[in-house]
Amino acid sequence: MIVTASAPGKTILFGEHFVVYGEPAIVIAIDRDVKVTAERRDDSNLHISSNLGFSGTFIGERFETEEGDGSEKTLEPIKITAETLFQTLKKKCGLNITIKSNIPIAVGLGSSGALAVATVAAIGRLLGANLTREEIVKLSFESEKYVHLNPSGIDQTISTYGGVIVYSKSEGISHMKIESSIPIVIGNTRIQRNTGRLVDSVRIRKETFPQLMTQLTQTAGQLTREAISVLKKGDLKQLGELMDINQGLLVSAGVSSEELDRLINVAKKGGALGAKLTGAGGGGCIIALSKIGKRKEIAEAIRTAGGIPLIAEKTDEGVTTWTS
Amino acid sequence: MIVTASAPGKTILFGEHFVVYGEPAIVIAIDRDVKVTAERRDDSNLHISSNLGFSGTFIGERFETEEGDGSEKTLEPIKITAETLFQTLKKKCGLNITIKSNIPIAVGLGSSGALAVATVAAIGRLLGANLTREEIVKLSFESEKYVHLNPSGIDQTISTYGGVIVYSKSEGISHMKIESSIPIVIGNTRIQRNTGRLVDSVRIRKETFPQLMTQLTQTAGQLTREAISVLKKGDLKQLGELMDINQGLLVSAGVSSEELDRLINVAKKGGALGAKLTGAGGGGCIIALSKIGKRKEIAEAIRTAGGIPLIAEKTDEGVTTWTS
């Protein structure tokens, strides 16, 4: 039996950075996914191949690289996930794992969370476990801890459930039912971001101007709360305007950049209702909200300006598995 | 006798737009000026020549254009100023007026205010009046009313007194003594702005999201208040950071533009401590705060990006007159 699991990526719609200081953030699942296929091997090895340029085999504690420098480090989370499942389900076997992802990695679109979720779901089902969504989130959290130092669990949750999530430090995660579609174009600046450095820079600015930055943070919190009701109304025009306002607050926090500003401006010229950086900033991606039928024009504008466009949409589908 | 008067231009350092909603703004006089030379004529005509592409003669109510389409409309404020002075001083004569300005017009650098102030000072002294600064502000206000629909009087005040002014609707104008120099580079986008339309767009955004935009406005007010103490300390690094934060708030207000964002980013890459749009936005100018000895590099970066740079500095000198 071969089991395949698909889990969606995510993008932050509102509230990045300010979430660190207790304000709410809104995250949506996008119709880009990581597919993980799992089948048993006769030996006890863990063989992993991927379309990400990393392949190899874990033979006990030893790793044999087939493709890609640093494959062992990159594929280690898969090994951790498999071992976590073996332990939990009290079963163990050799595995062939195949990863097919259409989510660009390391740009804040939740590729590692989706990979962890799809891996748990695929191996879990292959081993005959009927994992609940809660269990998938919990088990996939193990490997994410390895990837990020201080994960909030948002990425695993959104990849497991799909849809829209509101998160805050005090309230935790809550799911939001949003009827309307959210057509977006993501624009990758091709500039690597450094999340830790950016979070630090905001903290330093907050230490320099505590009262001002606290007011700014509270304004961002109010913005996210207004975005929640605008999302419920399904008013895309107002949603776009709130994205523009949020971008200004991120400029004030010091996390935008020349390349992000440029892609935001060309996306809006191309017909976007609003646009902002998404995630840590400093590089990485912008997200532009599209008018109906305008996504190709916006994508083309982003490409012309040197970015990599990615046409996407909110998806309400979380992790799914099937056998073949 | 020939009288010449010089009056400086200005730039808004902090608080544009939010000043409409009661928050304070900081305005500085810059070492660019309008020079107005006045001498008597034997007839009763008012002849005006300028280096702005507008010249002509008012003969009673008639106007004879010498140079420039729309000269009559552009030079009308000079006529109003002259008539206001004739009435106030109960004297009347024909005049040759020569205008030499090195302040670009209609980009928010206070050229019309400086022109009005220099005109009042030159004609006033030619007619033998010993006008106080208060009187110069008041008299020059007459022609500014013609140019702007709702002038606050800031431009005339800063052109008359020089230095640094804090203004708010409730507190009015107060002068601030700032010891340190404020080395800046202004970057003109070459894009015409429409102040009225931009003020309207902020009002509409405020009507759409009243609570959020009120919080944003209060944050801007807090920023200007912190800028006042940073200016008094003479901490240019912190001043630059506050300009960056202010720029974000102006992005949130919806008044920045692609061209402004670009010039701001190149100025910062060129070594600016901070940069923001100045004035109405939508076009017009940016202002970049320079490190010591970095102004030429910043100016060059602005020029390369398609803007017109203008190296400037705070001046504590207001209007001055001399005879020859």
XYZ file of C-alpha atoms in Angstrom, chain A:
324
model
C 0.000 0.000 0.000
C 1.140 3.509 -0.792
C -0.278 6.402 1.251
C -0.152 9.974 0.036
C -0.946 12.964 2.232
C -1.367 16.543 1.081
C -1.111 19.542 3.428
C -1.487 23.226 2.457
C 0.918 26.100 3.012
C -0.081 29.348 4.680
C 0.380 33.067 4.545
C -0.003 35.699 7.252
C -2.757 38.132 6.286
C -2.420 40.509 9.259
C -0.499 40.990 12.460
C 3.051 39.690 11.923
C 5.639 41.078 14.373
C 2.989 42.742 16.555
C 1.888 39.219 17.534
C 5.152 39.003 19.509
C 3.775 41.763 21.782
C 0.415 40.108 22.393
C -1.678 41.397 19.493
C -3.727 39.028 17.295
C -2.652 37.770 13.857
C -4.714 36.306 11.005
C -3.307 33.384 9.017
C -4.889 31.693 5.998
C -4.204 28.336 4.362
C -3.366 28.647 0.650
C -4.013 26.251 -2.205
C -0.356 25.245 -2.491
C 0.650 22.030 -0.854
C 3.302 19.561 0.129
C 2.514 15.983 -0.874
C 4.220 13.189 1.037
C 4.020 9.585 -0.176
C 4.935 6.795 2.228
C 5.402 3.071 1.641
C 7.009 0.280 3.633
C 10.480 -1.051 2.878
C 11.651 -4.549 3.604
C 14.708 -3.295 5.519
C 14.664 -0.807 8.420
C 16.105 2.120 6.466
C 14.429 5.485 5.891
C 14.830 6.555 2.280
C 13.698 10.060 1.359
C 13.520 11.584 -2.098
C 12.128 15.021 -2.889
C 11.674 17.603 -5.618
C 13.481 20.094 -3.385
C 16.989 19.043 -4.356
C 17.504 16.897 -1.231
C 17.537 13.088 -1.193
C 19.213 10.371 0.854
C 18.861 7.422 3.200
C 19.045 7.160 6.971
C 20.598 3.784 7.771
C 20.402 3.632 11.538
C 22.240 6.777 12.701
C 24.210 6.998 9.459
C 23.055 9.132 6.494
C 23.911 8.518 2.857
C 23.420 11.588 0.672
C 22.005 11.006 -2.796
C 21.418 14.603 -3.760
C 22.017 18.000 -2.232
C 24.581 19.432 0.191
C 23.174 19.536 3.694
C 20.548 16.915 2.932
C 21.014 15.257 6.309
C 20.199 18.450 8.188
C 17.272 19.265 5.903
C 15.788 15.759 6.077
C 16.412 15.238 9.813
C 12.888 16.526 10.699
C 11.396 13.682 8.619
C 13.425 11.185 10.621
C 12.307 12.786 13.878
C 8.685 12.659 12.732
C 8.950 8.990 11.736
C 10.555 8.082 15.063
C 7.936 10.050 17.001
C 5.233 8.056 15.200
C 7.000 4.708 15.748
C 7.155 5.494 19.447
C 3.575 6.739 19.732
C 2.028 3.944 17.696
C 4.414 1.278 19.013
C 5.141 0.128 15.465
C 8.312 0.377 13.407
C 9.309 -0.348 9.808
C 11.550 0.801 6.973
C 10.078 3.575 4.820
C 10.325 5.089 1.374
C 9.214 8.706 1.606
C 8.680 10.876 -1.456
C 8.135 14.628 -1.077
C 6.576 16.795 -3.765
C 6.166 20.420 -2.803
C 4.927 23.420 -4.749
C 5.477 25.798 -1.844
C 8.718 27.781 -2.092
C 10.845 27.079 0.979
C 12.134 29.502 3.591
C 10.017 32.490 2.509
C 7.374 32.352 5.243
C 4.784 30.281 3.380
C 4.762 27.446 5.909
C 6.520 24.832 3.795
C 8.165 23.134 6.765
C 4.910 23.019 8.738
C 3.065 21.540 5.753
C 5.844 18.994 5.266
C 5.643 17.934 8.905
C 1.857 17.623 8.817
C 1.799 15.657 5.560
C 4.562 13.351 6.843
C 2.682 12.587 10.060
C -0.563 11.975 8.154
C 1.053 9.722 5.530
C 3.152 7.593 7.893
C 0.343 7.479 10.461
C -2.137 6.086 7.977
C 0.448 3.689 6.524
C 0.935 2.312 10.040
C -2.823 1.846 10.369
C -3.460 4.617 12.880
C -6.613 6.692 12.509
C -5.105 9.963 13.714
C -7.409 12.832 14.636
C -6.551 16.351 13.511
C -5.594 17.245 17.069
C -3.158 14.317 17.108
C -1.672 15.291 13.741
C -1.014 18.845 15.002
C 0.560 17.542 18.178
C 2.769 14.958 16.478
C 3.900 17.286 13.678
C 4.889 19.825 16.301
C 7.857 17.607 17.264
C 9.708 18.143 13.986
C 8.798 21.831 13.807
C 10.487 22.369 17.136
C 13.631 21.253 15.407
C 13.205 23.677 12.497
C 12.162 26.797 14.404
C 13.422 27.631 17.837
C 10.168 28.996 19.214
C 7.260 27.810 17.106
C 3.759 28.932 18.005
C 2.135 25.879 16.455
C 0.258 28.078 13.975
C 1.840 26.526 10.890
C 0.985 22.931 11.872
C -2.538 23.936 12.857
C -3.333 25.802 9.643
C -1.783 23.023 7.510
C -3.907 20.450 9.331
C -7.239 22.298 9.380
C -7.003 24.683 6.415
C -9.178 27.812 6.394
C -8.504 30.885 8.496
C -6.993 31.106 11.951
C -6.768 33.936 14.459
C -3.899 33.603 16.894
C -2.780 35.588 19.882
C -0.448 34.769 22.746
C -3.174 35.136 25.350
C -6.101 33.597 23.436
C -4.161 30.931 21.512
C -5.559 29.603 18.227
C -9.164 29.975 17.090
C -10.654 28.932 13.764
C -12.704 31.382 11.725
C -15.296 30.403 9.158
C -14.903 32.703 6.156
C -17.347 32.154 3.282
C -15.860 34.462 0.669
C -12.885 33.509 -1.432
C -9.660 35.442 -0.832
C -7.871 35.679 -4.189
C -4.239 36.644 -3.724
C -0.950 36.917 -5.509
C 2.183 36.295 -3.506
C 5.374 37.964 -4.719
C 8.710 36.531 -3.701
C 11.475 39.169 -3.598
C 14.167 36.440 -3.965
C 15.839 38.090 -0.973
C 16.531 35.769 1.945
C 15.074 36.987 5.200
C 16.430 36.502 8.686
C 13.435 36.244 10.992
C 15.425 36.371 14.228
C 17.333 39.507 13.242
C 14.111 41.259 12.207
C 12.281 40.366 15.415
C 15.312 41.722 17.298
C 15.312 44.977 15.343
C 11.677 45.625 16.264
C 12.454 44.899 19.916
C 15.345 47.382 19.834
C 13.124 50.055 18.260
C 10.558 49.343 20.983
C 13.247 49.820 23.649
C 14.339 53.134 22.093
C 10.796 54.541 21.825
C 8.717 52.503 24.292
C 5.610 54.683 24.480
C 5.440 55.368 20.756
C 6.010 51.749 19.742
C 3.452 50.544 22.274
C 0.890 52.862 20.691
C 1.903 51.579 17.253
C 1.514 47.975 18.442
C -1.929 48.691 19.874
C -2.917 50.317 16.580
C -1.842 47.119 14.809
C -3.986 45.091 17.227
C -7.004 47.272 16.489
C -6.313 46.829 12.765
C -6.359 43.020 13.033
C -9.599 43.123 15.027
C -11.206 45.314 12.344
C -9.870 42.934 9.688
C -11.707 40.059 11.389
C -15.068 41.766 10.978
C -14.253 42.897 7.440
C -13.362 39.273 6.561
C -16.676 38.096 7.996
C -18.503 40.668 5.856
C -16.465 39.503 2.844
C -15.674 43.103 1.855
C -12.521 42.646 -0.222
C -12.152 46.362 -0.958
C -11.971 47.232 2.732
C -9.748 44.223 3.331
C -7.297 45.569 0.761
C -7.317 48.978 2.397
C -6.549 47.384 5.769
C -3.617 45.538 4.168
C -2.260 48.893 2.941
C -2.634 50.378 6.425
C -0.939 47.309 7.954
C 1.962 47.714 5.539
C 2.472 51.258 6.833
C 2.669 49.948 10.390
C 5.264 47.389 9.274
C 7.257 50.208 7.632
C 7.076 52.006 10.991
C 8.311 48.837 12.698
C 11.301 48.977 10.324
C 10.820 45.575 8.654
C 9.968 46.532 5.074
C 12.686 46.879 2.434
C 13.334 48.424 -0.946
C 12.414 45.186 -2.760
C 9.245 44.648 -0.724
C 8.148 48.262 -1.276
C 8.754 47.889 -5.007
C 6.729 44.680 -5.364
C 3.914 46.171 -3.264
C 3.768 49.241 -5.481
C 3.798 47.289 -8.763
C 1.130 44.897 -7.451
C -1.122 47.834 -6.647
C -0.430 49.422 -10.024
C -1.318 46.028 -11.537
C -4.767 46.177 -9.953
C -4.361 44.871 -6.392
C -6.907 46.089 -3.826
C -4.129 46.240 -1.263
C -0.723 44.748 -0.594
C 1.706 44.218 2.244
C 4.731 42.219 3.205
C 3.857 38.878 4.771
C 5.897 37.201 7.473
C 9.125 38.505 8.872
C 9.891 41.104 6.185
C 13.337 42.363 5.224
C 12.953 40.145 2.170
C 10.746 37.115 1.634
C 7.292 37.747 0.211
C 4.572 40.274 -0.299
C 0.913 39.349 -0.477
C -1.442 41.260 -2.754
C -5.220 41.001 -2.576
C -6.665 40.765 -6.063
C -9.826 42.072 -7.634
C -11.858 39.381 -9.394
C -9.974 38.258 -12.505
C -6.944 40.466 -11.939
C -4.494 37.909 -10.576
C -2.676 37.262 -13.852
C -2.051 40.979 -14.406
C -0.747 41.382 -10.883
C 1.466 38.310 -11.272
C 2.848 39.690 -14.526
C 3.598 43.051 -12.892
C 5.468 41.274 -10.086
C 7.454 39.215 -12.575
C 8.388 42.310 -14.608
C 9.639 43.975 -11.431
C 11.971 41.050 -10.740
C 9.850 39.089 -8.255
C 8.544 35.531 -8.472
C 4.738 35.583 -8.507
C 2.576 32.822 -7.091
C -1.149 32.908 -7.761
C -3.067 31.509 -4.822
C -6.305 31.510 -2.902
C -7.525 30.712 0.568
C -8.298 27.001 0.865
C -10.668 25.511 3.428
C -9.155 22.084 2.899
C -6.638 20.940 5.467
C -4.581 17.791 5.405
C -6.025 14.907 3.351
C -4.744 11.366 2.748
C -5.459 8.717 0.134
C -4.110 5.298 -0.749
C -3.070 3.758 -4.030
